[in-house]
PDB file of C-alpha atoms in Angstrom:
ATOM      1  CA  MET A   1     -38.854  38.049  17.312  1.00 39.00           C
ATOM      2  CA  LEU A   2     -41.709  38.099  19.809  1.00 31.00           C
ATOM      3  CA  GLN A   3     -41.301  34.386  20.539  1.00 34.00           C
ATOM      4  CA  ALA A   4     -37.545  34.831  20.965  1.00 36.00           C
ATOM      5  CA  LEU A   5     -38.064  37.696  23.387  1.00 37.00           C
ATOM      6  CA  LEU A   6     -40.702  36.022  25.540  1.00 31.00           C
ATOM      7  CA  PRO A   7     -38.226  34.119  27.758  1.00 37.00           C
ATOM      8  CA  LEU A   8     -36.185  37.307  28.157  1.00 44.00           C
ATOM      9  CA  LEU A   9     -39.237  39.310  29.171  1.00 42.00           C
ATOM     10  CA  LEU A  10     -40.187  36.714  31.735  1.00 35.00           C
ATOM     11  CA  ILE A  11     -36.690  36.609  33.186  1.00 42.00           C
ATOM     12  CA  ALA A  12     -36.433  40.411  33.299  1.00 49.00           C
ATOM     13  CA  ALA A  13     -39.701  40.723  35.200  1.00 46.00           C
ATOM     14  CA  PRO A  14     -39.584  40.916  39.028  1.00 47.00           C
ATOM     15  CA  THR A  15     -39.793  37.521  40.689  1.00 49.00           C
ATOM     16  CA  THR A  16     -39.508  36.068  44.150  1.00 48.00           C
ATOM     17  CA  ALA A  17     -37.046  33.400  42.904  1.00 65.00           C
ATOM     18  CA  GLU A  18     -33.399  33.673  43.896  1.00 86.00           C
ATOM     19  CA  ARG A  19     -31.535  35.984  41.556  1.00 88.00           C
ATOM     20  CA  SER A  20     -28.111  35.277  40.062  1.00 92.00           C
ATOM     21  CA  PRO A  21     -25.291  37.752  40.752  1.00 93.00           C
ATOM     22  CA  ALA A  22     -24.466  40.345  38.112  1.00 93.00           C
ATOM     23  CA  PRO A  23     -22.582  38.617  35.277  1.00 92.00           C
ATOM     24  CA  ALA A  24     -19.953  41.377  35.053  1.00 90.00           C
ATOM     25  CA  PRO A  25     -18.639  44.329  37.066  1.00 90.00           C
ATOM     26  CA  ASN A  26     -20.439  47.661  36.725  1.00 93.00           C
ATOM     27  CA  CYS A  27     -23.774  46.226  35.614  1.00 97.00           C
ATOM     28  CA  LEU A  28     -26.935  48.311  35.828  1.00 97.00           C
ATOM     29  CA  ASP A  29     -29.775  46.868  37.904  1.00 97.00           C
ATOM     30  CA  ALA A  30     -32.892  47.475  35.797  1.00 96.00           C
ATOM     31  CA  ARG A  31     -35.161  46.516  38.698  1.00 96.00           C
ATOM     32  CA  ILE A  32     -34.350  49.647  40.675  1.00 95.00           C
ATOM     33  CA  VAL A  33     -34.243  52.239  37.874  1.00 94.00           C
ATOM     34  CA  THR A  34     -35.803  55.524  38.967  1.00 90.00           C
ATOM     35  CA  GLN A  35     -35.112  57.722  35.952  1.00 89.00           C
ATOM     36  CA  MET A  36     -34.029  57.570  32.322  1.00 90.00           C
ATOM     37  CA  ARG A  37     -33.083  60.667  30.356  1.00 89.00           C
ATOM     38  CA  GLN A  38     -32.289  60.744  26.641  1.00 90.00           C
ATOM     39  CA  LEU A  39     -29.353  62.932  25.572  1.00 92.00           C
ATOM     40  CA  ASN A  40     -29.412  62.209  21.833  1.00 92.00           C
ATOM     41  CA  PRO A  41     -30.867  59.550  19.487  1.00 92.00           C
ATOM     42  CA  THR A  42     -28.385  56.894  20.654  1.00 95.00           C
ATOM     43  CA  THR A  43     -27.480  57.911  24.221  1.00 95.00           C
ATOM     44  CA  LEU A  44     -29.386  57.490  27.459  1.00 94.00           C
ATOM     45  CA  ILE A  45     -28.433  58.247  31.063  1.00 95.00           C
ATOM     46  CA  VAL A  46     -30.011  56.143  33.779  1.00 95.00           C
ATOM     47  CA  ALA A  47     -30.357  56.410  37.557  1.00 94.00           C
ATOM     48  CA  SER A  48     -30.434  52.981  39.199  1.00 95.00           C
ATOM     49  CA  GLY A  49     -30.553  53.146  42.974  1.00 93.00           C
ATOM     50  CA  GLU A  50     -27.518  55.145  44.093  1.00 93.00           C
ATOM     51  CA  LEU A  51     -25.621  54.440  40.854  1.00 96.00           C
ATOM     52  CA  ARG A  52     -25.604  56.325  37.543  1.00 97.00           C
ATOM     53  CA  PHE A  53     -24.952  54.985  34.045  1.00 98.00           C
ATOM     54  CA  GLN A  54     -24.658  56.070  30.425  1.00 98.00           C
ATOM     55  CA  LEU A  55     -26.079  53.678  27.831  1.00 98.00           C
ATOM     56  CA  GLU A  56     -25.346  53.609  24.104  1.00 97.00           C
ATOM     57  CA  VAL A  57     -27.691  51.846  21.694  1.00 97.00           C
ATOM     58  CA  ALA A  58     -26.749  50.488  18.282  1.00 94.00           C
ATOM     59  CA  ASN A  59     -29.109  52.635  16.200  1.00 93.00           C
ATOM     60  CA  ALA A  60     -31.111  55.839  16.538  1.00 94.00           C
ATOM     61  CA  CYS A  61     -33.930  55.150  18.967  1.00 92.00           C
ATOM     62  CA  PRO A  62     -36.399  58.002  19.596  1.00 86.00           C
ATOM     63  CA  ASP A  63     -38.506  58.130  22.760  1.00 84.00           C
ATOM     64  CA  MET A  64     -36.090  56.102  24.906  1.00 85.00           C
ATOM     65  CA  ALA A  65     -36.937  58.270  27.913  1.00 76.00           C
ATOM     66  CA  ALA A  66     -40.681  58.149  27.361  1.00 76.00           C
ATOM     67  CA  GLY A  67     -42.818  56.930  30.216  1.00 76.00           C
ATOM     68  CA  THR A  68     -43.506  53.670  28.374  1.00 83.00           C
ATOM     69  CA  ALA A  69     -39.831  52.809  27.744  1.00 89.00           C
ATOM     70  CA  SER A  70     -38.192  50.005  29.697  1.00 92.00           C
ATOM     71  CA  LEU A  71     -34.939  48.064  29.934  1.00 96.00           C
ATOM     72  CA  LEU A  72     -34.953  44.378  29.028  1.00 96.00           C
ATOM     73  CA  ALA A  73     -32.171  42.012  30.094  1.00 96.00           C
ATOM     74  CA  ALA A  74     -31.771  38.580  31.651  1.00 94.00           C
ATOM     75  CA  GLU A  75     -32.683  38.804  35.356  1.00 95.00           C
ATOM     76  CA  GLY A  76     -32.670  42.589  35.038  1.00 96.00           C
ATOM     77  CA  TRP A  77     -28.867  42.929  34.727  1.00 97.00           C
ATOM     78  CA  VAL A  78     -27.858  45.384  31.983  1.00 98.00           C
ATOM     79  CA  CYS A  79     -24.124  45.018  31.346  1.00 97.00           C
ATOM     80  CA  GLY A  80     -23.598  45.651  27.619  1.00 94.00           C
ATOM     81  CA  LEU A  81     -23.021  41.949  26.948  1.00 93.00           C
ATOM     82  CA  GLY A  82     -25.676  41.403  24.279  1.00 90.00           C
ATOM     83  CA  ARG A  83     -29.365  40.452  24.307  1.00 94.00           C
ATOM     84  CA  GLU A  84     -30.107  43.644  26.241  1.00 97.00           C
ATOM     85  CA  PHE A  85     -32.573  46.212  24.935  1.00 97.00           C
ATOM     86  CA  VAL A  86     -34.337  49.496  25.477  1.00 96.00           C
ATOM     87  CA  GLN A  87     -37.956  48.879  24.541  1.00 94.00           C
ATOM     88  CA  THR A  88     -39.984  51.883  23.414  1.00 92.00           C
ATOM     89  CA  ALA A  89     -43.561  52.055  22.210  1.00 88.00           C
ATOM     90  CA  SER A  90     -42.421  51.702  18.603  1.00 88.00           C
ATOM     91  CA  GLN A  91     -39.196  49.683  18.542  1.00 91.00           C
ATOM     92  CA  LEU A  92     -36.659  47.506  20.318  1.00 95.00           C
ATOM     93  CA  CYS A  93     -33.206  49.109  20.585  1.00 96.00           C
ATOM     94  CA  PRO A  94     -30.148  46.870  21.218  1.00 97.00           C
ATOM     95  CA  ILE A  95     -27.883  48.178  23.985  1.00 97.00           C
ATOM     96  CA  GLN A  96     -24.289  48.351  22.803  1.00 96.00           C
ATOM     97  CA  LYS A  97     -22.399  49.825  25.752  1.00 96.00           C
ATOM     98  CA  VAL A  98     -22.984  50.443  29.482  1.00 98.00           C
ATOM     99  CA  THR A  99     -20.690  52.895  31.286  1.00 98.00           C
ATOM    100  CA  PRO A 100     -20.878  53.828  34.990  1.00 98.00           C
ATOM    101  CA  ILE A 101     -20.642  57.592  35.564  1.00 98.00           C
ATOM    102  CA  GLU A 102     -20.305  59.757  38.660  1.00 97.00           C
ATOM    103  CA  THR A 103     -23.362  61.389  40.209  1.00 96.00           C
ATOM    104  CA  ARG A 104     -21.811  64.793  39.481  1.00 96.00           C
ATOM    105  CA  ASP A 105     -21.416  63.949  35.785  1.00 97.00           C
ATOM    106  CA  TYR A 106     -24.973  62.614  35.622  1.00 97.00           C
ATOM    107  CA  SER A 107     -26.316  65.804  37.162  1.00 95.00           C
ATOM    108  CA  GLN A 108     -24.344  68.013  34.775  1.00 94.00           C
ATOM    109  CA  LEU A 109     -25.474  66.024  31.737  1.00 94.00           C
ATOM    110  CA  ALA A 110     -29.086  66.167  32.888  1.00 92.00           C
ATOM    111  CA  ARG A 111     -28.951  69.913  33.510  1.00 89.00           C
ATOM    112  CA  ALA A 112     -27.285  70.629  30.157  1.00 85.00           C
ATOM    113  CA  ALA A 113     -29.857  68.508  28.324  1.00 80.00           C
ATOM    114  CA  ASP A 114     -32.747  70.297  30.007  1.00 80.00           C
ATOM    115  CA  GLN A 115     -31.280  73.732  29.332  1.00 76.00           C
ATOM    116  CA  ALA A 116     -30.808  72.869  25.674  1.00 69.00           C
ATOM    117  CA  ASN A 117     -34.326  71.416  25.481  1.00 55.00           C
ATOM    118  CA  GLY A 118     -32.695  68.376  23.964  1.00 45.00           C
ATOM    119  CA  GLY A 119     -33.325  65.919  26.753  1.00 43.00           C
ATOM    120  CA  GLU A 120     -36.494  64.162  27.776  1.00 44.00           C
ATOM    121  CA  THR A 121     -37.082  63.017  31.299  1.00 43.00           C
ATOM    122  CA  MET A 122     -38.984  60.426  33.275  1.00 38.00           C
ATOM    123  CA  ALA A 123     -40.245  61.621  36.654  1.00 38.00           C
ATOM    124  CA  ALA A 124     -39.399  65.248  35.920  1.00 37.00           C
ATOM    125  CA  VAL A 125     -40.012  67.911  38.524  1.00 38.00           C
ATOM    126  CA  GLU A 126     -41.748  71.108  37.458  1.00 37.00           C
ATOM    127  CA  VAL A 127     -40.982  73.996  39.749  1.00 39.00           C
ATOM    128  CA  HIS A 128     -43.671  76.547  40.530  1.00 36.00           C
ATOM    129  CA  GLY A 129     -42.402  79.779  42.035  1.00 36.00           C
ATOM    130  CA  LYS A 130     -43.188  83.438  42.493  1.00 37.00           C
ATOM    131  CA  ARG A 131     -44.648  85.449  39.671  1.00 33.00           C
ATOM    132  CA  SER A 132     -41.389  87.365  39.355  1.00 39.00           C
ATOM    133  CA  ALA A 133     -39.513  84.161  38.498  1.00 41.00           C
ATOM    134  CA  LYS A 134     -38.472  83.442  34.936  1.00 44.00           C
ATOM    135  CA  ARG A 135     -41.205  81.665  33.039  1.00 45.00           C
ATOM    136  CA  GLY A 136     -40.825  78.181  31.665  1.00 46.00           C
ATOM    137  CA  PHE A 137     -38.168  77.053  34.139  1.00 52.00           C
ATOM    138  CA  TRP A 138     -37.915  73.324  34.773  1.00 61.00           C
ATOM    139  CA  GLY A 139     -35.796  71.715  37.427  1.00 78.00           C
ATOM    140  CA  SER A 140     -34.962  68.261  38.676  1.00 87.00           C
ATOM    141  CA  TYR A 141     -33.897  67.014  42.081  1.00 91.00           C
ATOM    142  CA  ASP A 142     -31.011  65.385  40.218  1.00 92.00           C
ATOM    143  CA  TYR A 143     -29.344  68.790  39.998  1.00 94.00           C
ATOM    144  CA  CYS A 144     -31.434  71.187  42.116  1.00 94.00           C
ATOM    145  CA  PHE A 145     -32.375  71.605  45.762  1.00 94.00           C
ATOM    146  CA  ARG A 146     -34.630  73.985  47.664  1.00 93.00           C
ATOM    147  CA  PRO A 147     -32.806  76.310  50.106  1.00 94.00           C
ATOM    148  CA  SER A 148     -35.968  76.457  52.210  1.00 93.00           C
ATOM    149  CA  GLN A 149     -35.470  72.739  52.947  1.00 92.00           C
ATOM    150  CA  MET A 150     -31.846  73.131  54.079  1.00 94.00           C
ATOM    151  CA  ARG A 151     -31.421  71.695  57.581  1.00 94.00           C
ATOM    152  CA  SER A 152     -27.695  72.197  58.065  1.00 95.00           C
ATOM    153  CA  TRP A 153     -24.514  72.804  56.115  1.00 95.00           C
ATOM    154  CA  ALA A 154     -20.763  72.337  56.380  1.00 93.00           C
ATOM    155  CA  ALA A 155     -17.816  73.640  54.376  1.00 91.00           C
ATOM    156  CA  ASP A 156     -14.860  71.580  53.176  1.00 90.00           C
ATOM    157  CA  ASP A 157     -12.229  71.613  50.435  1.00 86.00           C
ATOM    158  CA  ASP A 158     -14.832  70.665  47.808  1.00 89.00           C
ATOM    159  CA  GLY A 159     -17.303  73.452  48.599  1.00 92.00           C
ATOM    160  CA  ILE A 160     -20.445  73.170  50.702  1.00 95.00           C
ATOM    161  CA  LEU A 161     -22.308  70.054  51.830  1.00 96.00           C
ATOM    162  CA  VAL A 162     -25.996  70.737  52.461  1.00 96.00           C
ATOM    163  CA  GLN A 163     -28.353  68.481  54.445  1.00 96.00           C
ATOM    164  CA  THR A 164     -31.966  68.661  53.228  1.00 94.00           C
ATOM    165  CA  SER A 165     -35.370  67.127  53.862  1.00 90.00           C
ATOM    166  CA  LYS A 166     -35.559  63.840  51.942  1.00 90.00           C
ATOM    167  CA  PHE A 167     -39.335  64.039  51.868  1.00 87.00           C
ATOM    168  CA  ARG A 168     -39.231  67.384  50.058  1.00 84.00           C
ATOM    169  CA  SER A 169     -36.115  66.751  47.964  1.00 87.00           C
ATOM    170  CA  GLY A 170     -37.049  63.776  45.825  1.00 87.00           C
ATOM    171  CA  GLY A 171     -35.615  61.313  48.340  1.00 88.00           C
ATOM    172  CA  TYR A 172     -32.181  62.936  48.492  1.00 92.00           C
ATOM    173  CA  GLY A 173     -30.942  63.892  51.953  1.00 94.00           C
ATOM    174  CA  ALA A 174     -27.757  65.755  51.028  1.00 96.00           C
ATOM    175  CA  TYR A 175     -26.319  67.815  48.178  1.00 97.00           C
ATOM    176  CA  ARG A 176     -22.851  68.908  47.192  1.00 97.00           C
ATOM    177  CA  VAL A 177     -22.679  72.594  46.206  1.00 97.00           C
ATOM    178  CA  GLU A 178     -19.562  73.509  44.211  1.00 96.00           C
ATOM    179  CA  LEU A 179     -18.429  77.133  44.138  1.00 95.00           C
ATOM    180  CA  GLY A 180     -16.651  78.988  41.355  1.00 92.00           C
ATOM    181  CA  GLY A 181     -13.581  81.174  41.872  1.00 82.00           C
ATOM    182  CA  SER A 182     -12.060  82.062  45.208  1.00 82.00           C
ATOM    183  CA  CYS A 183     -14.389  81.939  48.207  1.00 87.00           C
ATOM    184  CA  PRO A 184     -12.201  82.103  51.352  1.00 84.00           C
ATOM    185  CA  GLN A 185     -15.116  83.005  53.605  1.00 85.00           C
ATOM    186  CA  ILE A 186     -16.479  79.446  53.623  1.00 84.00           C
ATOM    187  CA  ALA A 187     -13.660  78.525  56.015  1.00 82.00           C
ATOM    188  CA  PHE A 188     -14.842  80.743  58.871  1.00 82.00           C
ATOM    189  CA  GLN A 189     -18.091  82.607  58.202  1.00 84.00           C
ATOM    190  CA  PRO A 190     -20.835  81.015  60.343  1.00 87.00           C
ATOM    191  CA  ASN A 191     -23.956  81.978  58.377  1.00 89.00           C
ATOM    192  CA  LEU A 192     -25.092  80.934  54.911  1.00 91.00           C
ATOM    193  CA  THR A 193     -27.910  81.991  52.632  1.00 91.00           C
ATOM    194  CA  MET A 194     -28.546  80.979  49.023  1.00 93.00           C
ATOM    195  CA  ARG A 195     -29.753  83.285  46.265  1.00 92.00           C
ATOM    196  CA  SER A 196     -31.368  81.887  43.101  1.00 93.00           C
ATOM    197  CA  GLY A 197     -30.590  83.395  39.718  1.00 90.00           C
ATOM    198  CA  VAL A 198     -34.090  82.574  38.452  1.00 84.00           C
ATOM    199  CA  GLY A 199     -35.992  84.042  41.391  1.00 85.00           C
ATOM    200  CA  LEU A 200     -37.198  80.704  42.777  1.00 87.00           C
ATOM    201  CA  ASP A 201     -36.712  78.684  45.932  1.00 90.00           C
ATOM    202  CA  LEU A 202     -34.339  76.553  43.875  1.00 91.00           C
ATOM    203  CA  ILE A 203     -30.560  76.274  43.490  1.00 94.00           C
ATOM    204  CA  CYS A 204     -29.247  74.351  40.467  1.00 93.00           C
ATOM    205  CA  GLY A 205     -25.887  75.894  39.575  1.00 92.00           C
ATOM    206  CA  ASN A 206     -27.496  78.150  36.996  1.00 89.00           C
ATOM    207  CA  ALA A 207     -26.108  81.575  36.133  1.00 89.00           C
ATOM    208  CA  GLY A 208     -26.864  83.922  39.011  1.00 93.00           C
ATOM    209  CA  ASP A 209     -27.116  81.223  41.689  1.00 95.00           C
ATOM    210  CA  GLU A 210     -24.981  82.419  44.603  1.00 94.00           C
ATOM    211  CA  ALA A 211     -23.935  81.495  48.125  1.00 94.00           C
ATOM    212  CA  LEU A 212     -23.660  84.372  50.576  1.00 91.00           C
ATOM    213  CA  LEU A 213     -21.611  83.646  53.694  1.00 87.00           C
ATOM    214  CA  PHE A 214     -21.501  86.191  56.461  1.00 83.00           C
ATOM    215  CA  ASP A 215     -20.996  86.915  60.137  1.00 79.00           C
ATOM    216  CA  ASP A 216     -23.760  88.813  61.897  1.00 72.00           C
ATOM    217  CA  GLY A 217     -21.054  90.580  63.894  1.00 61.00           C
ATOM    218  CA  ALA A 218     -22.510  89.769  67.287  1.00 46.00           C
ATOM    219  CA  SER A 219     -19.317  88.089  68.481  1.00 43.00           C
ATOM    220  CA  ARG A 220     -16.816  90.565  66.989  1.00 44.00           C
ATOM    221  CA  PRO A 221     -15.467  93.863  68.336  1.00 40.00           C
ATOM    222  CA  ILE A 222     -16.570  96.966  66.442  1.00 40.00           C
ATOM    223  CA  ILE A 223     -13.818  98.263  64.148  1.00 41.00           C
ATOM    224  CA  ARG A 224     -14.214 101.656  62.476  1.00 49.00           C
ATOM    225  CA  ASP A 225     -13.415 102.056  58.786  1.00 53.00           C
ATOM    226  CA  ALA A 226     -10.520 104.375  59.626  1.00 52.00           C
ATOM    227  CA  GLU A 227      -8.788 101.541  61.452  1.00 54.00           C
ATOM    228  CA  PHE A 228      -8.558  99.322  58.339  1.00 53.00           C
ATOM    229  CA  THR A 229      -5.417  99.270  56.196  1.00 58.00           C
ATOM    230  CA  GLY A 230      -5.601  99.016  52.388  1.00 56.00           C
ATOM    231  CA  GLU A 231      -4.944  95.280  52.550  1.00 54.00           C
ATOM    232  CA  GLN A 232      -7.686  94.837  55.144  1.00 51.00           C
ATOM    233  CA  TYR A 233     -10.137  96.801  53.005  1.00 47.00           C
ATOM    234  CA  ARG A 234      -9.523  94.488  50.054  1.00 51.00           C
ATOM    235  CA  PHE A 235      -9.902  91.413  52.232  1.00 51.00           C
ATOM    236  CA  ARG A 236     -13.119  92.725  53.758  1.00 54.00           C
ATOM    237  CA  ALA A 237     -14.494  93.510  50.291  1.00 52.00           C
ATOM    238  CA  ALA A 238     -13.681  89.956  49.170  1.00 54.00           C
ATOM    239  CA  LEU A 239     -15.530  88.530  52.158  1.00 59.00           C
ATOM    240  CA  GLN A 240     -18.622  90.539  51.304  1.00 67.00           C
ATOM    241  CA  ARG A 241     -18.842  89.200  47.749  1.00 79.00           C
ATOM    242  CA  ALA A 242     -21.237  86.381  46.967  1.00 88.00           C
ATOM    243  CA  CYS A 243     -19.729  83.077  45.806  1.00 92.00           C
ATOM    244  CA  PRO A 244     -21.061  81.819  42.444  1.00 95.00           C
ATOM    245  CA  ILE A 245     -22.545  78.313  42.515  1.00 96.00           C
ATOM    246  CA  VAL A 246     -21.404  76.271  39.514  1.00 95.00           C
ATOM    247  CA  ALA A 247     -22.684  72.759  40.270  1.00 95.00           C
ATOM    248  CA  VAL A 248     -25.248  71.017  42.472  1.00 96.00           C
ATOM    249  CA  TYR A 249     -25.680  67.261  42.780  1.00 96.00           C
ATOM    250  CA  PRO A 250     -26.981  64.782  45.365  1.00 96.00           C
ATOM    251  CA  VAL A 251     -24.646  62.757  47.541  1.00 94.00           C
ATOM    252  CA  TYR A 252     -25.378  59.644  49.554  1.00 86.00           C
ATOM    253  CA  ASP A 253     -24.641  58.991  53.213  1.00 69.00           C
TER     254      ASP A 253
END
């Protein structure tokens, strides 16, 4: 087996020689993998450059997301076509299927795995916060961002798009923030603040994470409570409610 794999290992290693194109659509480029996370004994999700993939292996393969694990394939192209492997410290696991997934889906899978303590991560980010924060909280820039690093924001039909510092956000410069329920105030309220449900400078779409949109009132005429109708009261109350954050994931320019 070792002799049979030697040519493959040499081909999969980085080289200055000209590289052949991917042999099939939707191949994973193993040379630019930044993270692998194991969801269960046979399933792995992988970040490769700006693309995200889900890999299935033929048999149970523990420790696929360990720091020593690697992907082996001819010229570094992992396409699910055979002779492609996840190599761990203890075994070689044949890759059976490679499926491209959306960044949003990758982020949700990663967050769910971490919350269930069933996923292992390469290049994980441990978040240190205030003493009042919940203990034992782990986050990842794949599904979290720091409100303190927010440079600007804009609202659209899909929620809120936040621009952040790449240097302090794991290399990501923008995040999509999806809101739950009705949140009409994003269309016209000029100010935004984020509130974390875990008491940290971190927004991940966890329970209690909220977006608060408001107007400081400087540009509006003063209206006394007595001047509001019942319908206006209800509308004003709706505008004062925080909007629950249900999903956070990076987007690319």
